[in-house]
Every structure is written in C-alpha cells, then in structure tokens.
Amino acid sequence: MKTIQKLLLGLGAGLLLIGCGNNSKEGSAGAMASSNAEKVYLAPGEHDEFYAFMSGGYSGNLTVYGLPSGRMLKEIPVFSQFPTNGYGYSEESKAMLNTSFGFVPWGDSHHPDISQTNGELDGRWIFINENNTPRVARISLTTFETEEIIELPNSAGNHASSFVTENTEYIVAGTRFAVPNPQRDMPIDEMKGEFKGPLSFISIDQEHGHMNLEFQLNMPGFNYDLAHPGRDKSHGWFFFTSYNTEEAHTMQEVNASQNDKDFIAAVNWQMIAEYIKNGGGTKVAGTYAHNTYDESTMTATTEMKQGVISVDPREVEGAVYYMPVPKSPHGLDVDPSGRYIIGNGKLSTQLSVYSFEKIQNAIQNKDFDGDAYGIPILSFESVLEGVVDSGGLGPLHTEFDGKGFGYTTYFISSEVVKWELGTWEVIDRQPSYYSVGHLMIPGGNSRNPYGKYMVSLNKITKDRYLPTGPELEHSAQLYDITGEKMELLLDFPTHGEPHYAAGIPAEKIKAQSKKYYELEENNHKYAVKNEADTRLERNGNEVHVYATTVRSHFAPDNIEGIKVGDKVYFHITNLEQDFDVPHGFAMIGANTSEILVMPGQTKTIIWEPKREGVWPFYCTDFCSALHQEMQGYVRVSAKNSNTKLRWSLDDEWKD
Ligand code: K7E
Ligand code: CUA
C-alpha cells in the first residue's frame, strides 16, 4: 500500500509541475476568446444571474460572489471577529463567539448549504460548519447576517456538516477526528475500539430557523468525513463517508490507508427521530454554547446548555448500516433523483455508485458481509450499481447539472470530469488550474440543479495571477456547462480557502434582501430615536453614551466629565432610513474595533480612556460630502477631578 500511495502522490506532483509549465497558456487563451468574455461580461450597473456563497475556510467566514462575473460582493463574518463592521468586537455581537472553551474569535469554515423546501433551494437561510471548534451557524439570506451559532459537544473536527435534508428538517454534523466520548484522560495507543465518532442531528424550526441539537448517534471511532442526505425516494436517509477504519493514531497518512475498503454509513434518521420521540436514547453529558442574535433587540445572547441525547446505533434495529467503499473515501454525493449515492475514494481512480433500491433490497435480504462493532456491513456487490472509471486520480467531490450528468473533481490529476448517470460513461474532462477540491453547480446538491455554470474551487494558484509574495489567494474557475463539453470562461481569486460553495439564482434572494432596519422596530435597550433624547448617564465608573448619527454629525458631538479609569459605552443609533447609508464610529485608543452601524441599527463599543486630554472620535464610513466633518471630542480628566459630566447638542451644552 505504501508504494501505491507514494506513486499516486509522486504522480500528482509531476502533473502539477507539467500543469504549471504548459497548460496555463492554453487556459488563458481559452478565456480570452471574445465569445467567452461576453459570457462573463456584465455592463456597468448590471446584476449577476447567481449568488455564490463561498466558504471562507480558515478565514472562518462566508464570502458572497456574483456569477458569472466572479465579482466578490460581500464577506459575511460568521466564526471570526471582523473589524470591518465590528462583528465579535461590539458589545451586541461578542456573544456569538462564545463556546464551552470560552471566547473563540476564529474558525475554519467548510461547507455552506442553503435551506430547501421539497428538495429545492428556497433562499431562506444558509448554514455553514466550523471544523476546529465544532460549531454550525445559520445566516439569514434577508439580512446576510449570522443569526445563530450552535456548538457541538462530544465532537472533534466538525467536517461532515452542515448538509440539509430536503425540507430543512435537519442539518448534520459528523465527527472527523474520533475521540473518547465522553472525553477522558486515557493512553492514545488504546484508542482502537475505545474512541467514538458521534454524528449530530440538529433539527430546524421551520418558522425562525432555530437550531436544536436533537440527538447524537454514537458511531464507532472512525473518521466521518462528508455527508449528504437522501432525497425523493431516499429522503429520510443520510449517508456519511468514513476513513481511518483502521483506527490508526499515528502516521495516519500510511496507517490509515491499509484497508482496501473503508465505509459509507447509511443512516435512517427518520427511524431514529421516531425512536427518540418514543423516549429512546440516553441523556449523556456535554456542555455547549448556543448563541442567538435577536434582530429586534440587535443583540446576541449565549445559553450554555448541558446534556445531549445519545443513541447507540445498535439499539435501533434497521436504522444504521455500513457499505464498503474503496480506498479512503472523501466526498459523498447523492444525485438529484435520490436514486444514486456516489462515493469518491481519494486514493482510488474510480467512483463507486450505489443504488438506493439495491441498498433497500440488501437490507431486506440481510445481504451482509459481517459487521463492524455490531453494525451490519452490506455486501459490496449487492449494493454497487456501477463504477465511473475515468482514469483520473484522486476523486474528491461530485455535483450534478439536473440533465443527467455528474461532474467530479480529481485533485491529483487536477481536472473536472463529466460523466453520464446510468451509463457511468465519461463524456468530457477539462483541466483545472490547479488541484481542484470541491466544485459547485448552483443547486447542484438539490433535486433541481441550475446547470448553467460550474465553479471549480482550486487549492493551488501558482501562476494564475500576478504574484503577491508566497501567500496567494486560492483560485476559482467558472465553466459554462450548457454544451456537451465544459468550457472554461473565467479565473477569479477567492478569499481564505473555499472548500465548498452554494449557489442560487439571484431572483430567489434579491427581492427580499433587506435595505435598512426600520427605526420604529428597533428594540435595542440603548437605542435613541431622535437627537433630543441623546444623553449621557453615569453609574459609578460606567458611562453610557446614548448617541445618534445622521448625515453629517454625531449627537452629542462634545463630551466632558469622562475620567481616566472610566468604562465608556458608546451606544450609536444610526437614524438614517435609506439604503446604503451606514455611519461608522471610531475612538482613539479603543482596544476593540470601529463599528459600522446600518441605517436604523444600534451598536455599542467600549472605550476605556487611559490618559487625560481631549480625544477625538469620528465616522469611519465616507457618508457624505461632509464626512470629514463628522467628528467630535471627548474631554478626559484625572480620576479624582470634579469636571462636570456634560455634552453638546446643537451648539449648546446639556447635562
Ligand atoms: Cu473536500 Cu472540507 Cu469538503 Cu476541502 S473538504 S476540498
Ligand atoms: Cu458618517 Cu461618515
């Protein structure tokens, strides 16, 4: 096995080098063809046809692009502090980043997935998982703001996540790194048979989208890597790839590649949900943070929760099976009809296609090949429907165009291969520049893909753009997939490491996108809705500044009576009621960030003055011709001084 692996890796490196030397010319010549340019060109002021939400990887965020232009439209902060708008710094948003490990200001996001109704994208919410500190977030597609983050106890490496079922009943979160469950102090080399790989099922409230950790399926300690739900006839099932069924704990790149086949876990979640409804499962320990942002009070709160319902997969007969899959599978995808489940063995050259019907038959006929820790293993031959043998190396992920074709990425041979469902025949292959990970077709993992464009999300950028030192942004490539052959249209850089992405027709989101917050509906505790109510209140060494902004001034704009050692809370309400007129607020010497306050919104930032003097604050967002004049002063006196607390409004001092 060692040799095969070395060979594969060596071959991969070779291909990469060849790719960098020669193929790039061909690629850019293709994209320069004028017909291709027209396909991605938007006249100034025109809108894109699709939104593409790209995972930010180690940036912890989610970026929004337009397709086909490849223009980046926005970065939405999710798991990371974001000084651009104060997320994770402002008093209101800090709670979003609380976890059972304390405040975690960073994350590694992987798989965004858009909510579905009847298996079709519905544009309500987008979910995304965080791998390092196991968490899942829900982002509103009305405000494009993170509204909820739930932590997953007993899990480690939340990778097989956050895929949604076809009516957004559940999203899943699988444990990528097997760990003791419950966590305990034990020798690492005794892991075999002792570690576990819990799979979390989070139910979604259909009205508000609120997430609830309903149960964890306490699976054997393999590494659960990726997942997809069944749809249509296979709705009610979830499929998970696993690797390291060897349960190796050291030199995994060799020791976790010994078995000829690893497993796909097939889980009938409907059966387990029913079992729990009837009182099944055991409540086990597990502390986790559940953070929710309330749009009305504009404030996030953390609830620390205890305990989770754990289900032993052997307890629910007929609900959990393993299917053998060759060579350390990574991606797992289900075709739009829900009939086929595709497993991609990343050290193999082939894709294994399983039939849902055959799986059901094998279960009925008890066509088992033994078991793993008491979980029946369905015989490979009886569930396998076909094999896609493209000769490519390192297959990772598959998406579908809704016209009967699958598109699979090959990391090592650096290409996307188009193949036909049913015949499993290869139709086309196009190089990617370079080493593609995931790919995305808008709606490509739903019942109804929009098979016009495909985006490959490449891991290695090398020579595609002007060099920017050793660190380069990853590269995405847009292909036209309307013809028999895929056509490369455009290169564009992405931010962080976009593992997966989710695309949706713009019309499903555009009209409902919020333009500003209604001042009347602002229920923030410290909001002021007109300048006459702006004021200061002292409570011991805490001073609350109730301030407003409107083009082009702060109210109040001068403040006196602040003392060294005070904690000054600036509560800024933006009185504007117009699209795209934010005001910013920055204070010299603040140890947090600036804040960007949307029209109708209130945000708070703390300032602890260190030195006596007269210190300026100002608006950070160029909001009008008199933006530079949008500033004020705070007079800071000695701790024991008796300077009176007062503030200026319309040129007059108040107190
Ligand atoms: Cu393949 Cu995290 Cu989905 Cu990266 S994962 S590529
Ligand atoms: Cu307000 Cu610049």
XYZ file of C-alpha atoms and ligand atoms in Angstrom:
663
model
C 0.000 0.000 0.000
C 2.817 2.305 0.885
C 4.239 2.106 -2.612
C 0.933 2.727 -4.312
C 0.399 5.759 -2.213
C 3.846 7.142 -2.875
C 3.290 6.525 -6.547
C -0.005 8.410 -6.521
C 1.431 11.336 -4.638
C 4.529 11.415 -6.822
C 2.449 11.277 -9.952
C 0.312 14.101 -8.614
C 3.314 16.301 -8.029
C 4.550 15.519 -11.523
C 1.251 16.502 -13.096
C 1.246 19.701 -11.121
C 4.636 20.661 -12.453
C 3.647 19.878 -16.001
C 0.476 21.874 -15.431
C 2.341 24.914 -14.240
C 4.716 24.853 -17.171
C 2.472 24.300 -20.134
C -1.226 24.153 -19.626
C -1.714 27.639 -18.291
C -1.222 29.245 -21.686
C -3.894 27.129 -23.203
C -6.218 28.013 -20.338
C -5.812 31.742 -20.631
C -6.082 31.665 -24.401
C -9.445 29.952 -23.980
C -10.702 32.558 -21.545
C -9.541 35.375 -23.798
C -11.696 34.234 -26.669
C -14.183 37.029 -27.195
C -17.255 34.801 -27.017
C -16.138 33.641 -23.580
C -15.539 37.210 -22.480
C -19.099 38.086 -23.470
C -20.432 35.242 -21.388
C -18.997 36.677 -18.187
C -19.218 40.356 -19.024
C -21.754 42.468 -17.200
C -22.193 46.025 -18.388
C -21.679 48.522 -15.554
C -24.783 48.511 -13.370
C -25.997 45.084 -14.494
C -26.562 42.382 -11.920
C -25.263 38.834 -11.854
C -27.570 35.908 -12.501
C -26.496 33.856 -9.489
C -25.283 34.390 -5.966
C -22.398 32.120 -4.995
C -21.657 31.696 -1.293
C -18.095 30.551 -0.818
C -16.880 29.069 2.388
C -14.012 31.109 3.822
C -12.044 28.116 5.171
C -9.516 29.337 7.700
C -10.870 32.880 7.470
C -13.855 31.462 9.372
C -16.280 33.448 7.248
C -18.506 33.202 4.200
C -17.942 35.300 1.092
C -20.600 36.225 -1.440
C -19.790 36.336 -5.138
C -21.811 37.081 -8.235
C -21.833 34.655 -11.163
C -20.919 34.744 -13.963
C -18.853 37.859 -13.258
C -16.832 36.356 -10.392
C -17.110 39.657 -8.544
C -16.885 39.459 -4.780
C -19.916 41.224 -3.301
C -19.504 40.774 0.415
C -17.747 38.962 3.236
C -20.151 37.813 5.942
C -18.471 37.346 9.315
C -19.500 34.057 10.897
C -16.939 32.381 13.164
C -14.303 35.123 13.165
C -14.071 38.608 14.575
C -14.424 41.134 11.792
C -13.179 44.668 12.437
C -14.705 45.822 9.133
C -18.093 46.087 10.827
C -17.302 45.315 14.471
C -18.704 41.740 14.496
C -17.248 39.935 17.501
C -15.982 43.253 18.905
C -19.224 45.153 19.508
C -20.964 44.515 22.803
C -24.021 43.160 20.971
C -22.191 40.604 18.837
C -19.466 39.288 21.156
C -21.742 36.542 22.488
C -21.889 34.959 19.015
C -18.347 33.664 19.503
C -18.825 32.132 22.945
C -18.160 28.413 23.279
C -17.695 25.924 26.095
C -13.959 26.666 25.670
C -14.563 30.378 26.225
C -14.478 33.136 23.606
C -13.151 31.690 20.330
C -12.568 34.517 17.823
C -11.648 32.330 14.852
C -12.950 29.360 12.912
C -12.339 27.040 9.968
C -15.493 27.012 7.870
C -16.076 24.316 5.248
C -19.493 23.560 3.749
C -22.219 26.130 3.199
C -25.638 24.699 2.356
C -28.812 26.630 1.513
C -32.144 25.687 3.090
C -34.509 23.618 0.953
C -38.232 23.034 0.563
C -39.277 19.880 -1.315
C -35.658 19.371 -2.218
C -35.322 22.771 -3.916
C -33.337 25.764 -2.767
C -35.697 28.178 -1.020
C -33.367 31.089 -0.171
C -34.355 31.401 3.494
C -31.096 30.615 5.246
C -27.622 29.351 4.617
C -25.861 27.074 7.093
C -22.126 26.568 7.451
C -19.995 24.340 9.670
C -16.831 25.081 11.597
C -14.278 22.320 11.809
C -11.913 23.298 14.620
C -14.239 24.168 17.478
C -17.219 22.087 16.361
C -19.983 24.556 15.524
C -22.699 25.201 12.971
C -24.005 28.650 12.022
C -27.205 29.864 10.430
C -27.099 33.024 8.339
C -30.187 34.918 7.237
C -30.456 35.418 3.485
C -32.585 38.508 4.135
C -30.032 40.451 6.167
C -26.918 38.426 5.210
C -26.053 38.355 8.917
C -25.145 35.438 11.148
C -28.147 34.858 13.388
C -27.271 31.710 15.271
C -24.295 29.529 16.173
C -24.617 26.218 17.969
C -21.659 24.293 19.361
C -21.480 20.505 19.146
C -20.346 18.787 22.318
C -18.512 15.429 22.258
C -17.429 16.081 18.671
C -13.975 16.909 17.284
C -13.341 18.231 13.817
C -16.826 19.063 12.624
C -16.335 18.246 8.963
C -19.261 16.117 7.733
C -21.513 19.145 8.007
C -23.688 21.291 7.502
C -25.805 19.487 4.890
C -29.570 19.972 4.966
C -32.356 17.459 4.386
C -34.847 18.204 1.637
C -37.293 20.129 3.782
C -34.580 21.518 6.068
C -35.829 19.228 8.837
C -32.270 18.506 9.959
C -28.725 19.501 9.345
C -25.937 17.127 10.268
C -22.531 17.430 11.888
C -20.174 14.434 11.871
C -17.037 13.928 13.926
C -13.953 13.900 11.703
C -11.460 13.020 14.426
C -12.523 10.038 16.514
C -12.252 10.904 20.202
C -13.178 9.407 23.578
C -16.873 10.032 24.203
C -17.230 11.188 26.908
C -13.804 12.847 26.851
C -11.398 11.336 29.351
C -7.729 11.018 30.158
C -6.522 7.770 28.521
C -3.469 6.457 26.610
C -3.686 7.379 22.912
C -2.482 3.979 21.756
C -5.504 2.362 23.338
C -7.872 4.240 21.030
C -8.921 1.240 18.957
C -12.436 0.298 19.943
C -12.443 2.971 22.642
C -12.816 6.163 20.639
C -16.134 7.200 19.089
C -17.354 9.222 16.134
C -20.652 10.835 17.128
C -22.893 12.138 14.339
C -25.025 15.091 15.469
C -28.508 15.762 14.130
C -29.699 19.335 14.545
C -33.392 19.944 13.954
C -34.512 23.221 12.397
C -37.578 25.144 13.440
C -39.340 25.964 10.169
C -40.632 29.371 11.199
C -37.477 31.009 12.503
C -34.810 28.533 11.536
C -33.730 27.989 15.137
C -31.387 25.062 15.609
C -31.803 22.398 18.269
C -29.275 19.640 18.903
C -31.755 16.783 18.926
C -29.526 13.734 19.166
C -26.081 12.270 18.577
C -25.610 8.882 17.006
C -22.632 7.416 18.848
C -20.877 5.643 15.963
C -17.685 3.555 16.122
C -14.484 5.623 16.220
C -13.775 6.072 12.522
C -13.254 9.496 10.931
C -16.563 10.729 9.479
C -15.611 12.988 6.632
C -18.512 14.043 4.436
C -22.221 13.507 4.158
C -25.276 14.035 2.024
C -28.953 13.485 2.632
C -31.129 11.272 0.502
C -33.827 12.972 -1.498
C -37.134 11.947 -3.037
C -37.319 8.142 -2.519
C -34.204 8.110 -0.362
C -35.441 11.061 1.724
C -35.242 10.015 5.361
C -31.726 8.633 4.961
C -28.367 10.281 5.421
C -25.070 8.952 4.084
C -21.650 9.594 5.611
C -18.202 8.661 4.330
C -15.653 7.472 6.844
C -11.930 6.862 6.637
C -9.355 5.505 9.025
C -11.444 2.425 9.676
C -8.027 1.062 10.666
C -8.357 3.290 13.761
C -4.716 4.298 13.445
C -3.480 7.062 15.695
C -0.005 7.702 14.338
C 1.438 8.216 10.844
C -2.082 8.215 9.551
C -1.009 9.053 6.009
C 0.272 5.473 5.877
C -1.502 3.645 8.653
C -4.977 4.899 7.775
C -4.597 3.646 4.201
C -4.113 -0.049 4.920
C -7.657 -1.265 4.406
C -8.719 -1.885 0.871
C -12.121 -0.515 1.681
C -13.500 1.906 4.235
C -17.163 2.586 4.885
C -20.091 4.737 3.969
C -22.549 4.831 6.855
C -26.199 4.747 5.755
C -28.407 6.193 8.483
C -32.202 6.146 8.523
C -32.608 9.330 10.541
C -36.398 9.247 10.378
C -36.346 5.949 12.224
C -34.018 7.350 14.873
C -36.064 10.538 15.267
C -39.123 8.335 15.808
C -37.206 6.234 18.333
C -36.320 9.372 20.275
C -39.851 10.697 20.126
C -40.876 7.474 21.853
C -38.386 8.078 24.654
C -35.392 6.236 23.165
C -31.756 7.240 23.690
C -29.797 8.149 26.785
C -29.028 11.604 28.063
C -25.245 11.943 28.329
C -23.008 14.778 29.492
C -21.955 17.515 27.105
C -21.645 21.267 27.608
C -22.225 23.513 24.641
C -22.908 27.129 23.813
C -25.978 28.101 21.836
C -25.731 31.694 20.633
C -28.635 33.565 19.102
C -28.855 37.023 17.633
C -32.188 38.783 18.005
C -32.874 41.122 15.087
C -35.319 43.188 17.140
C -33.004 43.919 20.091
C -29.985 43.680 17.753
C -28.250 41.767 20.485
C -26.782 38.270 20.737
C -27.088 36.104 23.826
C -25.446 32.860 24.856
C -27.200 29.988 26.515
C -24.843 27.377 27.981
C -26.590 24.056 27.599
C -25.982 20.752 29.322
C -26.500 17.216 28.141
C -27.420 15.642 24.841
C -29.413 12.585 23.833
C -27.072 9.885 22.657
C -28.190 6.903 20.599
C -26.226 3.684 20.288
C -26.622 2.740 16.599
C -27.122 -0.906 17.581
C -30.149 -0.004 19.676
C -32.310 0.922 16.709
C -32.522 -2.155 14.551
C -32.652 -1.444 10.853
C -31.528 2.171 11.122
C -27.748 2.066 10.575
C -25.621 0.117 8.079
C -22.158 0.332 6.631
C -21.378 -0.006 2.928
C -17.807 -0.805 1.839
C -16.183 1.834 -0.352
C -12.723 1.587 -1.873
C -9.712 3.471 -0.577
C -10.198 6.256 1.946
C -13.290 7.997 0.597
C -13.663 11.745 0.908
C -16.692 13.188 -0.903
C -20.108 11.629 -0.923
C -22.900 12.894 -3.112
C -26.464 11.973 -3.961
C -27.884 12.582 -7.451
C -30.946 14.838 -7.914
C -33.319 11.853 -8.191
C -32.077 10.408 -4.906
C -31.500 7.023 -6.598
C -27.717 7.064 -6.652
C -25.166 7.603 -3.922
C -21.658 8.348 -5.165
C -18.612 7.612 -3.036
C -15.235 9.035 -4.061
C -12.244 7.044 -2.830
C -9.496 9.632 -2.804
C -6.715 7.049 -3.218
C -8.638 5.311 -5.947
C -9.224 6.193 -9.579
C -12.839 5.093 -9.577
C -16.101 6.374 -8.227
C -18.364 3.820 -6.634
C -22.042 4.341 -7.394
C -24.546 2.743 -5.028
C -28.234 2.301 -5.767
C -30.721 3.206 -3.067
C -33.005 0.448 -4.319
C -30.212 -2.107 -4.043
C -29.420 -0.883 -0.556
C -33.037 -1.461 0.455
C -33.035 -4.931 -1.109
C -29.768 -5.883 0.561
C -31.192 -4.789 3.910
C -34.327 -6.876 3.339
C -32.380 -9.904 2.221
C -29.849 -9.463 5.015
C -27.112 -9.452 2.405
C -24.433 -8.765 4.982
C -20.682 -9.161 4.955
C -20.227 -9.401 8.681
C -20.374 -6.372 10.891
C -18.239 -3.605 12.372
C -18.768 -3.164 16.095
C -22.234 -4.687 15.705
C -23.257 -2.569 12.728
C -24.139 -4.769 9.725
C -21.952 -4.309 6.635
C -23.965 -4.544 3.412
C -22.224 -6.718 0.849
C -20.372 -4.507 -1.644
C -21.520 -6.441 -4.722
C -25.159 -6.328 -3.747
C -25.350 -2.542 -3.309
C -22.972 -1.387 -6.060
C -24.792 -0.108 -9.147
C -21.856 0.993 -11.230
C -18.385 2.405 -11.414
C -17.218 5.588 -13.059
C -13.774 4.795 -14.323
C -12.277 7.933 -15.781
C -8.649 7.117 -15.175
C -8.372 10.387 -13.233
C -6.567 10.365 -9.916
C -7.788 11.446 -6.503
C -11.546 11.913 -6.977
C -12.940 14.223 -4.310
C -16.381 15.701 -4.937
C -19.321 15.382 -7.331
C -22.142 17.731 -8.309
C -24.995 17.351 -10.788
C -26.455 19.506 -13.565
C -30.008 18.160 -13.460
C -29.702 16.983 -17.072
C -28.422 13.534 -16.315
C -24.739 14.264 -15.758
C -22.385 14.217 -12.821
C -19.220 16.321 -12.542
C -16.407 15.027 -10.377
C -13.236 16.768 -9.277
C -9.885 14.967 -9.304
C -7.355 16.561 -7.037
C -4.236 14.691 -8.114
C -4.801 14.734 -11.863
C -6.181 18.298 -11.495
C -9.299 18.072 -13.621
C -13.079 18.019 -13.666
C -14.667 15.001 -15.321
C -18.198 14.989 -16.702
C -19.918 11.625 -16.788
C -23.366 10.260 -17.510
C -25.714 8.900 -14.874
C -26.881 5.401 -15.751
C -24.208 4.531 -18.300
C -21.404 5.783 -15.995
C -19.537 6.806 -19.112
C -17.108 9.682 -19.247
C -18.333 12.460 -21.560
C -15.699 15.161 -21.123
C -12.750 16.195 -18.998
C -11.231 19.631 -18.525
C -8.096 20.605 -16.645
C -8.333 22.804 -13.567
C -5.585 25.234 -12.558
C -4.657 23.636 -10.211
C -5.681 20.726 -7.996
C -9.376 21.215 -7.583
C -11.111 20.406 -4.281
C -14.860 20.916 -4.313
C -16.871 22.154 -7.262
C -20.227 23.878 -7.275
C -23.188 24.000 -9.599
C -25.958 26.260 -8.250
C -28.465 23.861 -6.690
C -26.103 21.026 -7.662
C -26.845 19.068 -4.500
C -30.611 19.532 -4.648
C -33.481 17.986 -6.609
C -33.351 20.882 -9.023
C -29.879 21.993 -10.103
C -29.445 25.076 -12.285
C -26.976 23.521 -14.689
C -25.661 26.563 -16.488
C -22.361 27.188 -14.717
C -19.948 25.123 -12.726
C -17.275 26.582 -10.465
C -14.179 24.614 -9.552
C -12.591 25.623 -6.253
C -8.894 25.059 -6.720
C -6.344 24.538 -3.988
C -3.247 25.737 -5.749
C -2.963 29.065 -7.567
C 0.708 29.306 -8.628
C 0.910 31.345 -11.819
C -2.727 32.262 -12.442
C -2.473 35.849 -11.177
C 0.134 38.493 -10.538
C 2.318 37.122 -7.753
C 1.664 38.519 -4.281
C 4.575 37.031 -2.380
C 4.479 33.454 -1.102
C 0.875 33.750 0.046
C -1.689 33.625 -2.740
C -5.451 33.606 -2.576
C -6.985 30.365 -3.817
C -8.327 30.315 -7.312
C -11.793 29.541 -8.615
C -12.700 28.825 -12.197
C -16.008 29.264 -13.929
C -17.068 26.813 -16.632
C -20.010 27.017 -18.988
C -21.698 23.596 -18.767
C -24.586 24.126 -21.166
C -22.889 22.236 -24.001
C -21.564 18.700 -24.229
C -18.100 19.938 -23.387
C -17.343 22.099 -20.403
C -15.912 25.440 -21.376
C -13.579 27.384 -19.135
C -14.739 31.010 -19.002
C -13.042 32.787 -16.146
C -10.481 32.687 -13.329
C -11.145 34.601 -10.150
C -9.479 34.654 -6.739
C -11.401 33.648 -3.632
C -10.829 34.544 -0.017
C -9.410 32.148 2.584
C -9.891 28.559 1.473
C -13.291 27.959 -0.012
C -13.811 24.265 0.446
C -17.376 24.122 -0.703
C -19.775 26.737 -2.035
C -23.512 27.060 -2.548
C -25.070 28.889 -5.483
C -28.617 30.065 -6.024
C -30.437 32.075 -8.718
C -30.304 35.739 -7.713
C -34.055 36.115 -8.154
C -34.629 33.785 -5.191
C -32.925 36.225 -2.817
C -32.645 39.640 -4.405
C -36.168 40.969 -3.803
C -36.248 40.021 -0.131
C -32.803 41.432 0.669
C -33.184 43.980 3.445
C -32.294 47.578 2.583
C -32.297 49.089 6.066
C -33.694 48.435 9.537
C -36.935 50.212 10.453
C -36.133 52.629 13.240
C -39.592 52.002 14.679
C -38.829 48.308 15.052
C -35.509 48.904 16.788
C -35.937 47.466 20.293
C -32.323 47.790 21.321
C -32.054 48.577 25.026
C -29.875 51.630 24.421
C -31.435 52.939 21.200
C -32.367 56.615 20.915
C -34.689 57.508 18.086
C -34.176 61.255 17.880
C -31.443 63.696 18.761
C -33.415 65.298 21.595
C -33.126 62.059 23.571
C -29.372 61.693 23.198
C -27.633 61.913 26.560
C -25.002 60.594 28.965
C -25.623 58.589 32.102
C -23.003 57.848 34.723
C -23.269 54.837 37.002
C -20.140 54.582 39.164
C -17.240 54.399 36.716
C -19.502 53.272 33.875
C -20.667 55.933 31.480
C -23.332 55.227 28.873
C -23.390 57.499 25.850
C -26.741 57.402 24.043
C -25.711 58.838 20.694
C -27.120 59.152 17.189
C -25.680 59.647 13.731
C -27.200 61.284 10.705
C -25.522 62.967 7.745
C -23.241 64.584 8.804
C -22.942 64.781 12.568
C -22.926 62.906 15.829
C -25.276 63.863 18.622
C -23.800 64.662 21.077
C -20.552 65.782 19.449
C -18.656 67.092 22.501
C -18.447 65.263 25.795
C -16.831 66.369 29.077
C -16.588 64.850 32.526
C -15.110 61.477 31.463
C -12.329 60.351 33.801
C -9.315 58.109 33.464
C -10.405 54.613 34.570
C -13.968 55.023 33.299
C -15.648 52.439 31.114
C -17.376 54.372 28.389
C -20.085 52.591 26.402
C -20.849 54.349 23.129
C -24.323 53.238 22.017
C -24.630 54.555 18.483
C -28.005 54.594 16.732
C -27.951 55.408 13.041
C -31.082 57.485 12.369
C -30.838 57.182 8.592
C -33.725 55.407 6.857
C -32.207 54.983 3.453
C -30.485 52.126 1.604
C -26.682 52.019 1.935
C -26.066 54.904 4.321
C -24.104 53.391 7.208
C -22.097 55.519 9.591
C -19.019 54.293 11.367
C -17.659 55.121 14.780
C -14.021 55.039 15.857
C -12.437 56.269 19.072
C -8.729 56.870 19.518
C -7.163 54.412 21.974
C -10.084 51.964 21.874
C -8.912 48.373 22.314
C -11.763 46.878 20.318
C -12.510 47.908 16.727
C -14.525 50.533 14.963
C -18.170 49.714 14.375
C -20.221 50.133 11.237
C -23.836 50.949 12.062
C -26.504 50.238 9.446
C -29.451 52.607 8.952
C -31.926 52.101 11.802
C -29.463 49.994 13.788
C -27.839 50.465 17.215
C -24.371 49.168 18.062
C -22.187 49.543 21.134
C -18.446 49.726 21.554
C -16.473 50.131 24.784
C -13.690 52.646 25.348
C -11.525 52.807 28.436
C -9.601 56.094 28.374
C -6.057 55.707 29.633
C -4.785 59.316 29.652
C -6.062 62.817 30.361
C -6.614 65.037 27.356
C -9.096 65.901 24.668
C -9.591 62.953 22.366
C -11.357 62.888 19.012
C -13.820 60.336 17.632
C -15.046 60.203 14.049
C -17.162 58.467 11.430
C -15.208 55.786 9.517
C -17.528 55.437 6.512
C -17.434 58.144 3.849
C -21.107 59.020 4.115
C -21.481 62.461 2.571
C -19.508 65.400 1.253
C -19.177 66.496 4.875
C -17.996 63.113 6.123
C -14.670 64.563 7.187
C -16.553 66.979 9.433
C -18.410 64.082 11.080
C -16.378 64.032 14.281
C -16.440 65.034 17.941
C -14.284 65.313 21.070
C -14.200 63.706 24.487
C -12.500 65.567 27.322
C -10.839 63.148 29.734
C -9.951 64.418 33.200
C -7.964 62.908 36.059
C -9.556 60.141 38.076
C -10.179 62.389 41.099
C -11.136 65.556 39.182
C -14.548 67.152 39.563
C -15.120 68.043 35.904
C -18.859 68.035 35.387
C -20.474 65.484 33.068
C -21.945 67.418 30.149
C -22.426 67.133 26.409
C -23.132 69.396 23.486
C -26.130 69.238 21.227
C -26.802 71.818 18.515
C -24.029 74.031 19.856
C -25.460 74.008 23.383
C -24.133 72.277 26.477
C -26.503 69.885 28.283
C -26.120 67.896 31.473
Cu -13.032 18.341 0.330
Cu -13.512 20.302 3.949
Cu -15.373 19.394 1.816
Cu -11.899 20.848 1.488
S -13.342 19.389 2.051
S -11.836 20.189 -0.554
Cu -20.996 59.375 8.731
Cu -19.025 59.421 7.548
